[in-house]
Amino acid sequence: MSRQSELAELSRVYDSSALSNRNLITNGAQNVHQRKNQTGLTANAYGTDRFQFSVQGRDELVFSLAQDTDVPSGYGFANSLKYTTTTAESAIAANEYAFISQKIEAQNLQHLAYGTSSAKKLTASFWVKSSVTGTFCLGLFKDDNAGALSYQVHNKTYTISAANTWEHKTITFEANTLTGGGIVDDNGVGLYLTWHLAAGSDYDSGSSTSSGWTNYTTTNWCEPSTTDAVITTTNATFLLTGVQLEVGDTATPFEHRSYGDELARC
């Protein structure tokens, strides 16, 4: 048996929990929540650790962020991140956006080999429950723009089909082989993983980025576009748990880590 065949066989027979350090996301099970629940929010704020809600151009929007015990049954999760619109934005103006994201440190992404012919694909998987159905946008944004490097973006869409129902989503992002696609080996931000919840025309009127990575412009930040209804609907909710981002084009079972391990990472 060749070495490659031996490795493939080992991967097949080992329990998935043995394949550690697959998940590039910290606190994907939403167990660490040091800031506690927050209400009456009108500006950028963190919910569960490492998950930030960002908003620009708001007029009326008021929202809350909480750790919730509403989770998909039977998958080992105890907590979720819950966003709630308590006062809706009346309309999304051209210069407005809203999103949930996690920033991933650049020094933890060197094995992706971005900006070279050996760059790796990434697969995101997560559980989502929303009171609003429709087409939503999930994106990767490469933050490094030093020297010969460039801001770059790659977005994909997914559909929430049933209101107030946990649904599992899997999305594969293409390898970033673009010129300027490298990520500096430091403790700065390498990538954002972003759940877009609203975007005005300043941010979603460019060319689609769904087929692969492209250089960033303001108009392709959330292109293809996302529904704005979570932000424009009073009492709308959006919940996340089981968030995983891993190398390759296949989603593996969620990597459950200990609370202590996740707290240290946070």
PDB file of C-alpha atoms in Angstrom:
ATOM      1  CA  MET A   1       0.000   0.000   0.000  1.00  0.00           C
ATOM      2  CA  SER A   2       1.372   3.433  -0.917  1.00  0.00           C
ATOM      3  CA  ARG A   3       1.907   6.117   1.741  1.00  0.00           C
ATOM      4  CA  GLN A   4      -0.917   8.154   0.204  1.00  0.00           C
ATOM      5  CA  SER A   5      -3.256   5.161   0.449  1.00  0.00           C
ATOM      6  CA  GLU A   6      -2.204   4.573   4.056  1.00  0.00           C
ATOM      7  CA  LEU A   7      -3.009   8.165   4.974  1.00  0.00           C
ATOM      8  CA  ALA A   8      -6.373   7.973   3.225  1.00  0.00           C
ATOM      9  CA  GLU A   9      -7.219   4.799   5.117  1.00  0.00           C
ATOM     10  CA  LEU A  10      -6.207   6.352   8.443  1.00  0.00           C
ATOM     11  CA  SER A  11      -8.425   9.353   7.739  1.00  0.00           C
ATOM     12  CA  ARG A  12     -11.310   7.005   6.948  1.00  0.00           C
ATOM     13  CA  VAL A  13     -11.095   4.848  10.060  1.00  0.00           C
ATOM     14  CA  TYR A  14     -10.261   7.539  12.615  1.00  0.00           C
ATOM     15  CA  ASP A  15     -13.176   9.152  14.385  1.00  0.00           C
ATOM     16  CA  SER A  16     -13.630  12.721  13.153  1.00  0.00           C
ATOM     17  CA  SER A  17     -12.947  14.071  16.658  1.00  0.00           C
ATOM     18  CA  ALA A  18      -9.358  12.862  16.309  1.00  0.00           C
ATOM     19  CA  LEU A  19      -8.755  15.202  13.380  1.00  0.00           C
ATOM     20  CA  SER A  20      -8.043  18.227  15.560  1.00  0.00           C
ATOM     21  CA  ASN A  21      -7.217  21.807  14.621  1.00  0.00           C
ATOM     22  CA  ARG A  22      -9.278  21.675  11.439  1.00  0.00           C
ATOM     23  CA  ASN A  23     -11.468  24.599  12.366  1.00  0.00           C
ATOM     24  CA  LEU A  24     -10.049  28.063  11.648  1.00  0.00           C
ATOM     25  CA  ILE A  25     -12.947  29.639  13.571  1.00  0.00           C
ATOM     26  CA  THR A  26     -12.675  30.355  17.283  1.00  0.00           C
ATOM     27  CA  ASN A  27     -15.723  29.758  19.506  1.00  0.00           C
ATOM     28  CA  GLY A  28     -17.795  28.317  16.670  1.00  0.00           C
ATOM     29  CA  ALA A  29     -20.073  26.571  19.181  1.00  0.00           C
ATOM     30  CA  GLN A  30     -20.758  29.958  20.838  1.00  0.00           C
ATOM     31  CA  ASN A  31     -19.838  28.675  24.306  1.00  0.00           C
ATOM     32  CA  VAL A  32     -17.617  31.580  25.414  1.00  0.00           C
ATOM     33  CA  HIS A  33     -19.570  34.755  26.171  1.00  0.00           C
ATOM     34  CA  GLN A  34     -17.530  37.086  28.363  1.00  0.00           C
ATOM     35  CA  ARG A  35     -19.401  40.310  27.503  1.00  0.00           C
ATOM     36  CA  LYS A  36     -22.805  38.870  28.493  1.00  0.00           C
ATOM     37  CA  ASN A  37     -26.103  39.721  26.784  1.00  0.00           C
ATOM     38  CA  GLN A  38     -26.541  43.264  25.503  1.00  0.00           C
ATOM     39  CA  THR A  39     -29.692  45.206  24.588  1.00  0.00           C
ATOM     40  CA  GLY A  40     -30.376  48.665  23.188  1.00  0.00           C
ATOM     41  CA  LEU A  41     -27.385  48.526  20.846  1.00  0.00           C
ATOM     42  CA  THR A  42     -26.978  51.033  18.008  1.00  0.00           C
ATOM     43  CA  ALA A  43     -23.318  50.623  16.989  1.00  0.00           C
ATOM     44  CA  ASN A  44     -20.717  47.915  16.395  1.00  0.00           C
ATOM     45  CA  ALA A  45     -20.671  45.353  19.213  1.00  0.00           C
ATOM     46  CA  TYR A  46     -19.503  41.846  20.040  1.00  0.00           C
ATOM     47  CA  GLY A  47     -21.946  39.101  20.969  1.00  0.00           C
ATOM     48  CA  THR A  48     -20.400  35.762  21.859  1.00  0.00           C
ATOM     49  CA  ASP A  49     -16.613  36.037  21.891  1.00  0.00           C
ATOM     50  CA  ARG A  50     -14.969  36.749  18.513  1.00  0.00           C
ATOM     51  CA  PHE A  51     -18.299  37.280  16.727  1.00  0.00           C
ATOM     52  CA  GLN A  52     -18.936  40.960  15.979  1.00  0.00           C
ATOM     53  CA  PHE A  53     -21.998  42.709  14.600  1.00  0.00           C
ATOM     54  CA  SER A  54     -21.042  45.717  12.463  1.00  0.00           C
ATOM     55  CA  VAL A  55     -23.340  48.417  11.148  1.00  0.00           C
ATOM     56  CA  GLN A  56     -22.853  51.611   9.138  1.00  0.00           C
ATOM     57  CA  GLY A  57     -25.245  54.376   8.193  1.00  0.00           C
ATOM     58  CA  ARG A  58     -28.035  53.358  10.588  1.00  0.00           C
ATOM     59  CA  ASP A  59     -30.942  55.684  11.197  1.00  0.00           C
ATOM     60  CA  GLU A  60     -33.453  53.829  13.389  1.00  0.00           C
ATOM     61  CA  LEU A  61     -31.914  50.394  13.977  1.00  0.00           C
ATOM     62  CA  VAL A  62     -31.719  49.171  17.576  1.00  0.00           C
ATOM     63  CA  PHE A  63     -30.705  45.574  18.249  1.00  0.00           C
ATOM     64  CA  SER A  64     -29.641  43.057  20.870  1.00  0.00           C
ATOM     65  CA  LEU A  65     -26.948  40.371  20.965  1.00  0.00           C
ATOM     66  CA  ALA A  66     -27.223  37.359  23.239  1.00  0.00           C
ATOM     67  CA  GLN A  67     -26.005  33.862  23.940  1.00  0.00           C
ATOM     68  CA  ASP A  68     -29.017  31.579  23.622  1.00  0.00           C
ATOM     69  CA  THR A  69     -29.720  27.937  24.454  1.00  0.00           C
ATOM     70  CA  ASP A  70     -31.797  27.470  21.284  1.00  0.00           C
ATOM     71  CA  VAL A  71     -29.709  24.967  19.274  1.00  0.00           C
ATOM     72  CA  PRO A  72     -30.174  22.234  16.660  1.00  0.00           C
ATOM     73  CA  SER A  73     -31.020  18.996  18.434  1.00  0.00           C
ATOM     74  CA  GLY A  74     -28.671  16.034  18.529  1.00  0.00           C
ATOM     75  CA  TYR A  75     -25.397  17.631  17.414  1.00  0.00           C
ATOM     76  CA  GLY A  76     -23.778  18.364  20.763  1.00  0.00           C
ATOM     77  CA  PHE A  77     -24.352  22.121  20.851  1.00  0.00           C
ATOM     78  CA  ALA A  78     -25.447  23.939  24.011  1.00  0.00           C
ATOM     79  CA  ASN A  79     -25.371  27.572  22.846  1.00  0.00           C
ATOM     80  CA  SER A  80     -25.991  29.838  19.884  1.00  0.00           C
ATOM     81  CA  LEU A  81     -25.400  33.492  19.048  1.00  0.00           C
ATOM     82  CA  LYS A  82     -28.729  35.319  18.763  1.00  0.00           C
ATOM     83  CA  TYR A  83     -29.179  38.653  17.000  1.00  0.00           C
ATOM     84  CA  THR A  84     -32.555  40.428  17.400  1.00  0.00           C
ATOM     85  CA  THR A  85     -33.825  43.595  15.675  1.00  0.00           C
ATOM     86  CA  THR A  86     -35.731  45.464  18.394  1.00  0.00           C
ATOM     87  CA  THR A  87     -36.313  48.630  16.329  1.00  0.00           C
ATOM     88  CA  ALA A  88     -36.171  48.115  12.574  1.00  0.00           C
ATOM     89  CA  GLU A  89     -34.368  50.261  10.046  1.00  0.00           C
ATOM     90  CA  SER A  90     -37.101  51.792   7.869  1.00  0.00           C
ATOM     91  CA  ALA A  91     -35.076  51.294   4.675  1.00  0.00           C
ATOM     92  CA  ILE A  92     -31.522  50.457   3.664  1.00  0.00           C
ATOM     93  CA  ALA A  93     -29.912  53.538   2.123  1.00  0.00           C
ATOM     94  CA  ALA A  94     -27.104  53.337  -0.419  1.00  0.00           C
ATOM     95  CA  ASN A  95     -24.391  53.859   2.218  1.00  0.00           C
ATOM     96  CA  GLU A  96     -25.690  51.345   4.769  1.00  0.00           C
ATOM     97  CA  TYR A  97     -24.559  47.849   5.648  1.00  0.00           C
ATOM     98  CA  ALA A  98     -24.908  45.349   8.484  1.00  0.00           C
ATOM     99  CA  PHE A  99     -23.133  42.063   9.040  1.00  0.00           C
ATOM    100  CA  ILE A 100     -21.862  39.510  11.564  1.00  0.00           C
ATOM    101  CA  SER A 101     -18.221  38.489  11.184  1.00  0.00           C
ATOM    102  CA  GLN A 102     -15.196  36.845  12.709  1.00  0.00           C
ATOM    103  CA  LYS A 103     -11.679  38.102  12.014  1.00  0.00           C
ATOM    104  CA  ILE A 104      -9.023  35.393  11.604  1.00  0.00           C
ATOM    105  CA  GLU A 105      -5.388  36.195  12.386  1.00  0.00           C
ATOM    106  CA  ALA A 106      -3.035  36.243   9.423  1.00  0.00           C
ATOM    107  CA  GLN A 107      -0.395  34.083  11.105  1.00  0.00           C
ATOM    108  CA  ASN A 108      -2.955  31.270  11.419  1.00  0.00           C
ATOM    109  CA  LEU A 109      -3.595  31.257   7.659  1.00  0.00           C
ATOM    110  CA  GLN A 110      -0.147  30.734   6.135  1.00  0.00           C
ATOM    111  CA  HIS A 111      -0.933  27.132   5.180  1.00  0.00           C
ATOM    112  CA  LEU A 112      -3.576  28.414   2.736  1.00  0.00           C
ATOM    113  CA  ALA A 113      -0.731  29.538   0.418  1.00  0.00           C
ATOM    114  CA  TYR A 114      -2.867  32.402  -0.887  1.00  0.00           C
ATOM    115  CA  GLY A 115      -1.467  34.278  -3.850  1.00  0.00           C
ATOM    116  CA  THR A 116       0.292  31.181  -5.227  1.00  0.00           C
ATOM    117  CA  SER A 117      -0.640  28.339  -7.568  1.00  0.00           C
ATOM    118  CA  SER A 118      -0.797  26.039  -4.515  1.00  0.00           C
ATOM    119  CA  ALA A 119      -3.567  28.015  -2.780  1.00  0.00           C
ATOM    120  CA  LYS A 120      -6.203  25.961  -0.960  1.00  0.00           C
ATOM    121  CA  LYS A 121      -9.992  25.995  -1.125  1.00  0.00           C
ATOM    122  CA  LEU A 122     -11.909  26.677   2.079  1.00  0.00           C
ATOM    123  CA  THR A 123     -15.247  25.223   3.141  1.00  0.00           C
ATOM    124  CA  ALA A 124     -17.539  26.966   5.614  1.00  0.00           C
ATOM    125  CA  SER A 125     -20.279  25.073   7.416  1.00  0.00           C
ATOM    126  CA  PHE A 126     -22.696  26.369  10.018  1.00  0.00           C
ATOM    127  CA  TRP A 127     -26.163  26.058  11.527  1.00  0.00           C
ATOM    128  CA  VAL A 128     -28.480  29.031  11.048  1.00  0.00           C
ATOM    129  CA  LYS A 129     -32.010  29.823  12.233  1.00  0.00           C
ATOM    130  CA  SER A 130     -33.761  32.974  11.076  1.00  0.00           C
ATOM    131  CA  SER A 131     -37.257  34.382  11.339  1.00  0.00           C
ATOM    132  CA  VAL A 132     -36.676  35.740   7.823  1.00  0.00           C
ATOM    133  CA  THR A 133     -36.363  33.505   4.764  1.00  0.00           C
ATOM    134  CA  GLY A 134     -34.653  34.318   1.494  1.00  0.00           C
ATOM    135  CA  THR A 135     -31.243  34.574  -0.127  1.00  0.00           C
ATOM    136  CA  PHE A 136     -28.344  35.570   2.108  1.00  0.00           C
ATOM    137  CA  CYS A 137     -24.684  36.286   1.370  1.00  0.00           C
ATOM    138  CA  LEU A 138     -21.672  34.719   3.099  1.00  0.00           C
ATOM    139  CA  GLY A 139     -18.304  36.221   2.295  1.00  0.00           C
ATOM    140  CA  LEU A 140     -14.556  36.017   2.749  1.00  0.00           C
ATOM    141  CA  PHE A 141     -12.628  39.282   2.736  1.00  0.00           C
ATOM    142  CA  LYS A 142      -8.807  39.326   2.620  1.00  0.00           C
ATOM    143  CA  ASP A 143      -7.667  42.277   4.687  1.00  0.00           C
ATOM    144  CA  ASP A 144      -3.955  42.421   3.840  1.00  0.00           C
ATOM    145  CA  ASN A 145      -3.150  45.349   1.538  1.00  0.00           C
ATOM    146  CA  ALA A 146       0.542  45.959   2.279  1.00  0.00           C
ATOM    147  CA  GLY A 147       3.117  46.521  -0.451  1.00  0.00           C
ATOM    148  CA  ALA A 148       2.256  44.347  -3.463  1.00  0.00           C
ATOM    149  CA  LEU A 149      -0.767  42.810  -1.717  1.00  0.00           C
ATOM    150  CA  SER A 150      -4.392  43.789  -2.420  1.00  0.00           C
ATOM    151  CA  TYR A 151      -7.710  43.786  -0.606  1.00  0.00           C
ATOM    152  CA  GLN A 152      -9.692  40.918  -2.147  1.00  0.00           C
ATOM    153  CA  VAL A 153     -13.154  39.411  -1.711  1.00  0.00           C
ATOM    154  CA  HIS A 154     -15.125  36.266  -2.545  1.00  0.00           C
ATOM    155  CA  ASN A 155     -18.845  35.942  -1.728  1.00  0.00           C
ATOM    156  CA  LYS A 156     -21.337  33.104  -2.063  1.00  0.00           C
ATOM    157  CA  THR A 157     -25.078  32.990  -1.465  1.00  0.00           C
ATOM    158  CA  TYR A 158     -27.166  30.522   0.513  1.00  0.00           C
ATOM    159  CA  THR A 159     -30.908  30.178   1.032  1.00  0.00           C
ATOM    160  CA  ILE A 160     -32.859  30.036   4.280  1.00  0.00           C
ATOM    161  CA  SER A 161     -35.953  28.121   3.250  1.00  0.00           C
ATOM    162  CA  ALA A 162     -38.024  27.843   6.434  1.00  0.00           C
ATOM    163  CA  ALA A 163     -38.587  30.510   9.056  1.00  0.00           C
ATOM    164  CA  ASN A 164     -37.585  29.778  12.655  1.00  0.00           C
ATOM    165  CA  THR A 165     -36.056  26.429  11.728  1.00  0.00           C
ATOM    166  CA  TRP A 166     -32.463  25.297  12.174  1.00  0.00           C
ATOM    167  CA  GLU A 167     -30.834  24.643   8.795  1.00  0.00           C
ATOM    168  CA  HIS A 168     -27.297  23.422   8.100  1.00  0.00           C
ATOM    169  CA  LYS A 169     -25.356  25.202   5.358  1.00  0.00           C
ATOM    170  CA  THR A 170     -22.142  24.216   3.587  1.00  0.00           C
ATOM    171  CA  ILE A 171     -20.337  26.653   1.251  1.00  0.00           C
ATOM    172  CA  THR A 172     -17.011  26.130  -0.524  1.00  0.00           C
ATOM    173  CA  PHE A 173     -14.838  29.110  -1.465  1.00  0.00           C
ATOM    174  CA  GLU A 174     -12.364  28.858  -4.331  1.00  0.00           C
ATOM    175  CA  ALA A 175      -8.593  28.988  -3.837  1.00  0.00           C
ATOM    176  CA  ASN A 176      -7.121  32.486  -4.015  1.00  0.00           C
ATOM    177  CA  THR A 177      -4.406  32.330  -6.672  1.00  0.00           C
ATOM    178  CA  LEU A 178      -4.678  36.021  -7.607  1.00  0.00           C
ATOM    179  CA  THR A 179      -1.677  38.304  -7.840  1.00  0.00           C
ATOM    180  CA  GLY A 180      -1.575  40.249  -4.589  1.00  0.00           C
ATOM    181  CA  GLY A 181      -3.446  37.478  -2.817  1.00  0.00           C
ATOM    182  CA  GLY A 182      -0.803  36.745  -0.183  1.00  0.00           C
ATOM    183  CA  ILE A 183      -1.374  37.071   3.552  1.00  0.00           C
ATOM    184  CA  VAL A 184       1.373  38.614   5.706  1.00  0.00           C
ATOM    185  CA  ASP A 185       2.671  36.350   8.485  1.00  0.00           C
ATOM    186  CA  ASP A 186       1.782  38.535  11.474  1.00  0.00           C
ATOM    187  CA  ASN A 187      -0.887  38.987  14.155  1.00  0.00           C
ATOM    188  CA  GLY A 188      -3.009  41.316  12.024  1.00  0.00           C
ATOM    189  CA  VAL A 189      -6.267  40.359  10.352  1.00  0.00           C
ATOM    190  CA  GLY A 190      -5.880  37.899   7.483  1.00  0.00           C
ATOM    191  CA  LEU A 191      -9.494  37.076   6.625  1.00  0.00           C
ATOM    192  CA  TYR A 192     -12.989  38.085   7.631  1.00  0.00           C
ATOM    193  CA  LEU A 193     -15.740  35.450   7.474  1.00  0.00           C
ATOM    194  CA  THR A 194     -18.900  37.521   7.092  1.00  0.00           C
ATOM    195  CA  TRP A 195     -22.646  36.851   7.288  1.00  0.00           C
ATOM    196  CA  HIS A 196     -24.178  39.814   5.436  1.00  0.00           C
ATOM    197  CA  LEU A 197     -27.559  40.952   6.775  1.00  0.00           C
ATOM    198  CA  ALA A 198     -28.000  44.160   4.778  1.00  0.00           C
ATOM    199  CA  ALA A 199     -26.182  46.120   2.098  1.00  0.00           C
ATOM    200  CA  GLY A 200     -27.086  49.324   0.271  1.00  0.00           C
ATOM    201  CA  SER A 201     -26.329  49.926  -3.382  1.00  0.00           C
ATOM    202  CA  ASP A 202     -22.888  51.363  -2.573  1.00  0.00           C
ATOM    203  CA  TYR A 203     -21.887  47.876  -1.435  1.00  0.00           C
ATOM    204  CA  ASP A 204     -23.730  45.426  -3.707  1.00  0.00           C
ATOM    205  CA  SER A 205     -23.969  47.001  -7.159  1.00  0.00           C
ATOM    206  CA  GLY A 206     -20.693  45.709  -8.611  1.00  0.00           C
ATOM    207  CA  SER A 207     -19.800  42.519 -10.444  1.00  0.00           C
ATOM    208  CA  SER A 208     -20.622  39.192  -8.793  1.00  0.00           C
ATOM    209  CA  THR A 209     -17.770  37.548  -6.868  1.00  0.00           C
ATOM    210  CA  SER A 210     -19.489  34.147  -6.567  1.00  0.00           C
ATOM    211  CA  SER A 211     -17.243  32.369  -9.084  1.00  0.00           C
ATOM    212  CA  GLY A 212     -13.976  33.188  -7.307  1.00  0.00           C
ATOM    213  CA  TRP A 213     -11.726  35.774  -5.727  1.00  0.00           C
ATOM    214  CA  THR A 214     -11.489  39.275  -7.148  1.00  0.00           C
ATOM    215  CA  ASN A 215      -9.869  42.546  -6.143  1.00  0.00           C
ATOM    216  CA  TYR A 216     -12.052  44.433  -3.703  1.00  0.00           C
ATOM    217  CA  THR A 217     -14.052  47.508  -4.608  1.00  0.00           C
ATOM    218  CA  THR A 218     -16.709  49.082  -2.416  1.00  0.00           C
ATOM    219  CA  THR A 219     -19.469  47.968  -4.789  1.00  0.00           C
ATOM    220  CA  ASN A 220     -18.557  44.269  -4.615  1.00  0.00           C
ATOM    221  CA  TRP A 221     -18.346  44.071  -0.807  1.00  0.00           C
ATOM    222  CA  CYS A 222     -21.680  42.197  -0.726  1.00  0.00           C
ATOM    223  CA  GLU A 223     -22.066  41.143  -4.349  1.00  0.00           C
ATOM    224  CA  PRO A 224     -24.030  38.972  -5.034  1.00  0.00           C
ATOM    225  CA  SER A 225     -26.474  40.781  -2.776  1.00  0.00           C
ATOM    226  CA  THR A 226     -28.313  39.668   0.373  1.00  0.00           C
ATOM    227  CA  THR A 227     -31.818  40.185   1.693  1.00  0.00           C
ATOM    228  CA  ASP A 228     -32.137  43.203   4.001  1.00  0.00           C
ATOM    229  CA  ALA A 229     -35.246  41.928   5.757  1.00  0.00           C
ATOM    230  CA  VAL A 230     -33.596  40.905   9.047  1.00  0.00           C
ATOM    231  CA  ILE A 231     -32.572  44.531   9.578  1.00  0.00           C
ATOM    232  CA  THR A 232     -35.833  46.080   8.324  1.00  0.00           C
ATOM    233  CA  THR A 233     -38.210  43.799  10.266  1.00  0.00           C
ATOM    234  CA  THR A 234     -39.071  44.499  13.898  1.00  0.00           C
ATOM    235  CA  ASN A 235     -38.392  41.490  16.167  1.00  0.00           C
ATOM    236  CA  ALA A 236     -36.556  39.626  13.400  1.00  0.00           C
ATOM    237  CA  THR A 237     -34.024  37.116  14.721  1.00  0.00           C
ATOM    238  CA  PHE A 238     -30.894  35.488  13.295  1.00  0.00           C
ATOM    239  CA  LEU A 239     -29.081  32.700  15.172  1.00  0.00           C
ATOM    240  CA  LEU A 240     -25.773  30.927  14.481  1.00  0.00           C
ATOM    241  CA  THR A 241     -23.930  27.954  15.916  1.00  0.00           C
ATOM    242  CA  GLY A 242     -21.626  25.163  14.802  1.00  0.00           C
ATOM    243  CA  VAL A 243     -19.522  27.525  12.694  1.00  0.00           C
ATOM    244  CA  GLN A 244     -16.566  25.842  11.006  1.00  0.00           C
ATOM    245  CA  LEU A 245     -14.098  26.970   8.326  1.00  0.00           C
ATOM    246  CA  GLU A 246     -11.631  24.370   7.082  1.00  0.00           C
ATOM    247  CA  VAL A 247      -9.228  23.633   4.266  1.00  0.00           C
ATOM    248  CA  GLY A 248     -10.617  21.680   1.334  1.00  0.00           C
ATOM    249  CA  ASP A 249     -13.869  21.302  -0.561  1.00  0.00           C
ATOM    250  CA  THR A 250     -15.607  19.010   1.949  1.00  0.00           C
ATOM    251  CA  ALA A 251     -17.261  19.872   5.258  1.00  0.00           C
ATOM    252  CA  THR A 252     -16.315  17.499   8.080  1.00  0.00           C
ATOM    253  CA  PRO A 253     -18.258  17.054  11.344  1.00  0.00           C
ATOM    254  CA  PHE A 254     -17.951  20.024  13.688  1.00  0.00           C
ATOM    255  CA  GLU A 255     -14.778  20.058  15.773  1.00  0.00           C
ATOM    256  CA  HIS A 256     -15.976  20.318  19.375  1.00  0.00           C
ATOM    257  CA  ARG A 257     -13.233  21.789  21.572  1.00  0.00           C
ATOM    258  CA  SER A 258     -13.155  22.163  25.342  1.00  0.00           C
ATOM    259  CA  TYR A 259     -14.375  25.369  26.963  1.00  0.00           C
ATOM    260  CA  GLY A 260     -10.874  25.984  28.322  1.00  0.00           C
ATOM    261  CA  ASP A 261      -9.331  25.619  24.886  1.00  0.00           C
ATOM    262  CA  GLU A 262     -11.814  28.028  23.320  1.00  0.00           C
ATOM    263  CA  LEU A 263     -11.451  30.531  26.175  1.00  0.00           C
ATOM    264  CA  ALA A 264      -7.679  30.582  25.687  1.00  0.00           C
ATOM    265  CA  ARG A 265      -8.113  31.126  21.965  1.00  0.00           C
ATOM    266  CA  CYS A 266     -10.565  33.955  22.618  1.00  0.00           C
TER     267      CYS A 266
END
